[in-house]
mmCIF file with all atom_site columns, C-alpha atoms in Angstrom:
data_model
loop_
_atom_site.group_PDB
_atom_site.id
_atom_site.type_symbol
_atom_site.label_atom_id
_atom_site.label_alt_id
_atom_site.label_comp_id
_atom_site.label_asym_id
_atom_site.label_entity_id
_atom_site.label_seq_id
_atom_site.pdbx_PDB_ins_code
_atom_site.Cartn_x
_atom_site.Cartn_y
_atom_site.Cartn_z
_atom_site.occupancy
_atom_site.B_iso_or_equiv
_atom_site.pdbx_formal_charge
_atom_site.auth_seq_id
_atom_site.auth_comp_id
_atom_site.auth_asym_id
_atom_site.auth_atom_id
_atom_site.pdbx_PDB_model_num
ATOM 1   C CA . GLN I 1 1   ? -9.401  52.326 30.769 1.00 88.00 ? 1   GLN I CA 1
ATOM 2   C CA . VAL I 1 2   ? -12.776 54.049 30.498 1.00 93.00 ? 2   VAL I CA 1
ATOM 3   C CA . GLN I 1 3   ? -15.899 52.909 32.321 1.00 96.00 ? 3   GLN I CA 1
ATOM 4   C CA . LEU I 1 4   ? -19.219 54.236 31.079 1.00 97.00 ? 4   LEU I CA 1
ATOM 5   C CA . VAL I 1 5   ? -22.545 54.376 32.892 1.00 97.00 ? 5   VAL I CA 1
ATOM 6   C CA . GLU I 1 6   ? -25.835 55.210 31.185 1.00 97.00 ? 6   GLU I CA 1
ATOM 7   C CA . SER I 1 7   ? -28.923 56.520 32.911 1.00 97.00 ? 7   SER I CA 1
ATOM 8   C CA . GLY I 1 8   ? -32.268 58.067 32.077 1.00 98.00 ? 8   GLY I CA 1
ATOM 9   C CA . GLY I 1 9   ? -34.127 55.223 30.449 1.00 97.00 ? 9   GLY I CA 1
ATOM 10  C CA . GLY I 1 10  ? -37.706 54.341 31.271 1.00 98.00 ? 10  GLY I CA 1
ATOM 11  C CA . LEU I 1 11  ? -41.233 53.646 30.080 1.00 98.00 ? 11  LEU I CA 1
ATOM 12  C CA . VAL I 1 12  ? -42.955 56.483 28.242 1.00 98.00 ? 12  VAL I CA 1
ATOM 13  C CA . ALA I 1 13  ? -45.874 56.984 25.874 1.00 98.00 ? 13  ALA I CA 1
ATOM 14  C CA . ALA I 1 14  ? -45.492 57.695 22.183 1.00 98.00 ? 14  ALA I CA 1
ATOM 15  C CA . GLY I 1 15  ? -44.768 61.373 21.626 1.00 98.00 ? 15  GLY I CA 1
ATOM 16  C CA . ASP I 1 16  ? -43.025 61.812 24.975 1.00 98.00 ? 16  ASP I CA 1
ATOM 17  C CA . SER I 1 17  ? -39.389 62.718 25.565 1.00 98.00 ? 17  SER I CA 1
ATOM 18  C CA . LEU I 1 18  ? -36.488 61.160 27.436 1.00 98.00 ? 18  LEU I CA 1
ATOM 19  C CA . ARG I 1 19  ? -32.966 62.302 28.138 1.00 98.00 ? 19  ARG I CA 1
ATOM 20  C CA . LEU I 1 20  ? -30.260 59.675 28.348 1.00 98.00 ? 20  LEU I CA 1
ATOM 21  C CA . SER I 1 21  ? -26.955 60.469 29.993 1.00 98.00 ? 21  SER I CA 1
ATOM 22  C CA . CYS I 1 22  ? -23.639 58.711 29.711 1.00 98.00 ? 22  CYS I CA 1
ATOM 23  C CA . ALA I 1 23  ? -21.040 59.443 32.355 1.00 96.00 ? 23  ALA I CA 1
ATOM 24  C CA . ALA I 1 24  ? -17.489 58.214 32.681 1.00 93.00 ? 24  ALA I CA 1
ATOM 25  C CA . SER I 1 25  ? -17.240 56.681 36.127 1.00 89.00 ? 25  SER I CA 1
ATOM 26  C CA . ARG I 1 26  ? -13.591 55.901 35.524 1.00 88.00 ? 26  ARG I CA 1
ATOM 27  C CA . GLY I 1 27  ? -11.269 57.638 33.113 1.00 90.00 ? 27  GLY I CA 1
ATOM 28  C CA . THR I 1 28  ? -12.178 60.544 30.882 1.00 91.00 ? 28  THR I CA 1
ATOM 29  C CA . ILE I 1 29  ? -14.082 60.828 27.627 1.00 93.00 ? 29  ILE I CA 1
ATOM 30  C CA . ARG I 1 30  ? -13.139 64.436 26.963 1.00 92.00 ? 30  ARG I CA 1
ATOM 31  C CA . ASN I 1 31  ? -10.689 63.556 24.212 1.00 91.00 ? 31  ASN I CA 1
ATOM 32  C CA . TYR I 1 32  ? -12.740 60.861 22.501 1.00 94.00 ? 32  TYR I CA 1
ATOM 33  C CA . ASN I 1 33  ? -15.454 60.653 19.937 1.00 95.00 ? 33  ASN I CA 1
ATOM 34  C CA . MET I 1 34  ? -18.602 59.125 21.386 1.00 97.00 ? 34  MET I CA 1
ATOM 35  C CA . GLY I 1 35  ? -21.591 57.261 20.072 1.00 98.00 ? 35  GLY I CA 1
ATOM 36  C CA . TRP I 1 36  ? -25.030 56.024 21.057 1.00 98.00 ? 36  TRP I CA 1
ATOM 37  C CA . PHE I 1 37  ? -26.314 52.691 19.825 1.00 98.00 ? 37  PHE I CA 1
ATOM 38  C CA . ARG I 1 38  ? -29.458 50.694 20.486 1.00 98.00 ? 38  ARG I CA 1
ATOM 39  C CA . GLN I 1 39  ? -30.501 47.086 20.358 1.00 98.00 ? 39  GLN I CA 1
ATOM 40  C CA . ALA I 1 40  ? -34.072 45.896 20.104 1.00 97.00 ? 40  ALA I CA 1
ATOM 41  C CA . PRO I 1 41  ? -35.039 42.301 20.966 1.00 93.00 ? 41  PRO I CA 1
ATOM 42  C CA . GLY I 1 42  ? -33.965 39.922 18.242 1.00 95.00 ? 42  GLY I CA 1
ATOM 43  C CA . LYS I 1 43  ? -32.104 42.593 16.309 1.00 97.00 ? 43  LYS I CA 1
ATOM 44  C CA . ASP I 1 44  ? -28.502 43.637 15.869 1.00 97.00 ? 44  ASP I CA 1
ATOM 45  C CA . ARG I 1 45  ? -27.097 46.599 17.721 1.00 97.00 ? 45  ARG I CA 1
ATOM 46  C CA . GLU I 1 46  ? -27.498 49.661 15.522 1.00 98.00 ? 46  GLU I CA 1
ATOM 47  C CA . PHE I 1 47  ? -25.990 53.127 15.342 1.00 98.00 ? 47  PHE I CA 1
ATOM 48  C CA . VAL I 1 48  ? -28.124 55.993 16.615 1.00 98.00 ? 48  VAL I CA 1
ATOM 49  C CA . ALA I 1 49  ? -25.905 59.071 16.957 1.00 98.00 ? 49  ALA I CA 1
ATOM 50  C CA . SER I 1 50  ? -22.315 60.184 17.325 1.00 97.00 ? 50  SER I CA 1
ATOM 51  C CA . ILE I 1 51  ? -20.400 63.266 18.363 1.00 97.00 ? 51  ILE I CA 1
ATOM 52  C CA . THR I 1 52  ? -16.789 64.251 17.929 1.00 95.00 ? 52  THR I CA 1
ATOM 53  C CA . TRP I 1 53  ? -14.557 64.950 20.917 1.00 94.00 ? 53  TRP I CA 1
ATOM 54  C CA . SER I 1 54  ? -15.008 68.708 20.530 1.00 93.00 ? 54  SER I CA 1
ATOM 55  C CA . GLY I 1 55  ? -18.741 68.496 19.974 1.00 93.00 ? 55  GLY I CA 1
ATOM 56  C CA . ALA I 1 56  ? -18.360 70.261 16.655 1.00 94.00 ? 56  ALA I CA 1
ATOM 57  C CA . THR I 1 57  ? -19.713 67.458 14.502 1.00 96.00 ? 57  THR I CA 1
ATOM 58  C CA . THR I 1 58  ? -22.671 65.165 15.068 1.00 97.00 ? 58  THR I CA 1
ATOM 59  C CA . ASP I 1 59  ? -24.275 62.461 13.011 1.00 97.00 ? 59  ASP I CA 1
ATOM 60  C CA . TYR I 1 60  ? -27.556 60.563 13.239 1.00 98.00 ? 60  TYR I CA 1
ATOM 61  C CA . THR I 1 61  ? -29.220 57.580 11.729 1.00 98.00 ? 61  THR I CA 1
ATOM 62  C CA . ASP I 1 62  ? -32.018 58.658 9.407  1.00 98.00 ? 62  ASP I CA 1
ATOM 63  C CA . SER I 1 63  ? -34.839 57.357 11.581 1.00 98.00 ? 63  SER I CA 1
ATOM 64  C CA . VAL I 1 64  ? -34.007 59.720 14.453 1.00 98.00 ? 64  VAL I CA 1
ATOM 65  C CA . LYS I 1 65  ? -32.983 62.853 12.574 1.00 98.00 ? 65  LYS I CA 1
ATOM 66  C CA . GLY I 1 66  ? -35.019 65.832 13.716 1.00 98.00 ? 66  GLY I CA 1
ATOM 67  C CA . ARG I 1 67  ? -36.118 64.014 16.883 1.00 98.00 ? 67  ARG I CA 1
ATOM 68  C CA . PHE I 1 68  ? -32.896 63.119 18.724 1.00 98.00 ? 68  PHE I CA 1
ATOM 69  C CA . THR I 1 69  ? -30.037 65.400 19.674 1.00 98.00 ? 69  THR I CA 1
ATOM 70  C CA . ILE I 1 70  ? -26.619 64.358 20.936 1.00 98.00 ? 70  ILE I CA 1
ATOM 71  C CA . PHE I 1 71  ? -24.447 66.782 22.847 1.00 97.00 ? 71  PHE I CA 1
ATOM 72  C CA . ARG I 1 72  ? -21.679 66.668 25.399 1.00 96.00 ? 72  ARG I CA 1
ATOM 73  C CA . ASP I 1 73  ? -20.402 68.496 28.424 1.00 93.00 ? 73  ASP I CA 1
ATOM 74  C CA . ASN I 1 74  ? -16.707 67.787 28.637 1.00 90.00 ? 74  ASN I CA 1
ATOM 75  C CA . ALA I 1 75  ? -16.394 69.662 31.914 1.00 91.00 ? 75  ALA I CA 1
ATOM 76  C CA . LYS I 1 76  ? -18.768 67.094 33.410 1.00 92.00 ? 76  LYS I CA 1
ATOM 77  C CA . ASN I 1 77  ? -17.348 64.191 31.431 1.00 93.00 ? 77  ASN I CA 1
ATOM 78  C CA . THR I 1 78  ? -20.794 63.324 30.065 1.00 96.00 ? 78  THR I CA 1
ATOM 79  C CA . VAL I 1 79  ? -22.591 62.787 26.781 1.00 97.00 ? 79  VAL I CA 1
ATOM 80  C CA . VAL I 1 80  ? -26.338 63.229 26.473 1.00 98.00 ? 80  VAL I CA 1
ATOM 81  C CA . LEU I 1 81  ? -28.918 61.915 24.041 1.00 98.00 ? 81  LEU I CA 1
ATOM 82  C CA . GLN I 1 82  ? -32.076 64.020 24.073 1.00 98.00 ? 82  GLN I CA 1
ATOM 83  C CA . MET I 1 83  ? -34.923 62.031 22.543 1.00 98.00 ? 83  MET I CA 1
ATOM 84  C CA . ASN I 1 84  ? -38.126 63.805 21.547 1.00 98.00 ? 84  ASN I CA 1
ATOM 85  C CA . SER I 1 85  ? -41.287 62.621 19.795 1.00 98.00 ? 85  SER I CA 1
ATOM 86  C CA . LEU I 1 86  ? -40.549 59.050 20.759 1.00 98.00 ? 86  LEU I CA 1
ATOM 87  C CA . LYS I 1 87  ? -42.116 56.229 18.777 1.00 98.00 ? 87  LYS I CA 1
ATOM 88  C CA . PRO I 1 88  ? -42.772 52.595 19.705 1.00 97.00 ? 88  PRO I CA 1
ATOM 89  C CA . GLU I 1 89  ? -40.069 51.569 17.230 1.00 97.00 ? 89  GLU I CA 1
ATOM 90  C CA . ASP I 1 90  ? -37.533 53.436 19.369 1.00 98.00 ? 90  ASP I CA 1
ATOM 91  C CA . THR I 1 91  ? -37.983 50.775 22.045 1.00 98.00 ? 91  THR I CA 1
ATOM 92  C CA . ALA I 1 92  ? -34.588 49.197 22.733 1.00 98.00 ? 92  ALA I CA 1
ATOM 93  C CA . ILE I 1 93  ? -31.684 49.030 25.117 1.00 98.00 ? 93  ILE I CA 1
ATOM 94  C CA . TYR I 1 94  ? -29.557 52.112 24.518 1.00 98.00 ? 94  TYR I CA 1
ATOM 95  C CA . TYR I 1 95  ? -25.775 51.990 24.890 1.00 98.00 ? 95  TYR I CA 1
ATOM 96  C CA . CYS I 1 96  ? -23.178 54.686 24.863 1.00 98.00 ? 96  CYS I CA 1
ATOM 97  C CA . ALA I 1 97  ? -19.736 53.879 23.546 1.00 97.00 ? 97  ALA I CA 1
ATOM 98  C CA . CYS I 1 98  ? -16.315 55.449 23.331 1.00 96.00 ? 98  CYS I CA 1
ATOM 99  C CA . LEU I 1 99  ? -14.207 55.501 20.195 1.00 95.00 ? 99  LEU I CA 1
ATOM 100 C CA . VAL I 1 100 ? -10.581 55.684 21.262 1.00 91.00 ? 100 VAL I CA 1
ATOM 101 C CA . ASN I 1 101 ? -8.573  54.767 18.183 1.00 85.00 ? 101 ASN I CA 1
ATOM 102 C CA . GLY I 1 102 ? -10.627 56.338 15.452 1.00 78.00 ? 102 GLY I CA 1
ATOM 103 C CA . GLY I 1 103 ? -12.649 54.648 12.762 1.00 82.00 ? 103 GLY I CA 1
ATOM 104 C CA . SER I 1 104 ? -16.149 54.758 11.399 1.00 87.00 ? 104 SER I CA 1
ATOM 105 C CA . PHE I 1 105 ? -18.566 56.360 13.834 1.00 92.00 ? 105 PHE I CA 1
ATOM 106 C CA . MET I 1 106 ? -21.369 54.123 12.603 1.00 93.00 ? 106 MET I CA 1
ATOM 107 C CA . ASN I 1 107 ? -19.554 50.822 12.953 1.00 94.00 ? 107 ASN I CA 1
ATOM 108 C CA . VAL I 1 108 ? -20.294 49.068 16.230 1.00 95.00 ? 108 VAL I CA 1
ATOM 109 C CA . ASN I 1 109 ? -17.053 47.087 15.965 1.00 94.00 ? 109 ASN I CA 1
ATOM 110 C CA . GLU I 1 110 ? -14.879 50.212 15.963 1.00 95.00 ? 110 GLU I CA 1
ATOM 111 C CA . TYR I 1 111 ? -15.797 51.264 19.489 1.00 96.00 ? 111 TYR I CA 1
ATOM 112 C CA . ASP I 1 112 ? -13.512 50.410 22.377 1.00 95.00 ? 112 ASP I CA 1
ATOM 113 C CA . TYR I 1 113 ? -15.579 50.888 25.532 1.00 96.00 ? 113 TYR I CA 1
ATOM 114 C CA . TRP I 1 114 ? -19.273 50.355 26.218 1.00 97.00 ? 114 TRP I CA 1
ATOM 115 C CA . GLY I 1 115 ? -21.710 51.080 28.978 1.00 97.00 ? 115 GLY I CA 1
ATOM 116 C CA . GLN I 1 116 ? -24.084 48.491 30.391 1.00 97.00 ? 116 GLN I CA 1
ATOM 117 C CA . GLY I 1 117 ? -27.105 49.949 28.617 1.00 97.00 ? 117 GLY I CA 1
ATOM 118 C CA . THR I 1 118 ? -30.367 51.520 29.693 1.00 98.00 ? 118 THR I CA 1
ATOM 119 C CA . GLN I 1 119 ? -33.819 50.315 28.671 1.00 98.00 ? 119 GLN I CA 1
ATOM 120 C CA . VAL I 1 120 ? -36.140 52.616 26.749 1.00 98.00 ? 120 VAL I CA 1
ATOM 121 C CA . THR I 1 121 ? -39.703 51.433 26.222 1.00 98.00 ? 121 THR I CA 1
ATOM 122 C CA . VAL I 1 122 ? -42.211 53.488 24.248 1.00 98.00 ? 122 VAL I CA 1
ATOM 123 C CA . SER I 1 123 ? -45.847 52.448 24.426 1.00 98.00 ? 123 SER I CA 1
ATOM 124 C CA . SER I 1 124 ? -48.285 53.154 21.631 1.00 94.00 ? 124 SER I CA 1
#
């Protein structure tokens, strides 16, 4: 059983940066691939970024490439999403998720454990 807790969300202006953290408050995520997703009001939850258990491979949705960076610190049992040059369309609740049994990194239904989410609001 893995319990995830996100932090770092907030209200910022367009062009600002935020760093979201995802920590395992119970269990370990060191051996698992991890992902970040987001959900805007009235929209489906969508893939943002993923990272393999070793940190060797990352992937991003096209709209955040060059602006967001995902990385992990397995010693601290955390995964981080660094978000730069934020845009109003990045406004959403951001969730981290743990992929235990393998599958498509981009598929929300493949993930086994989820955090409670953290709100990111970007004003224009």
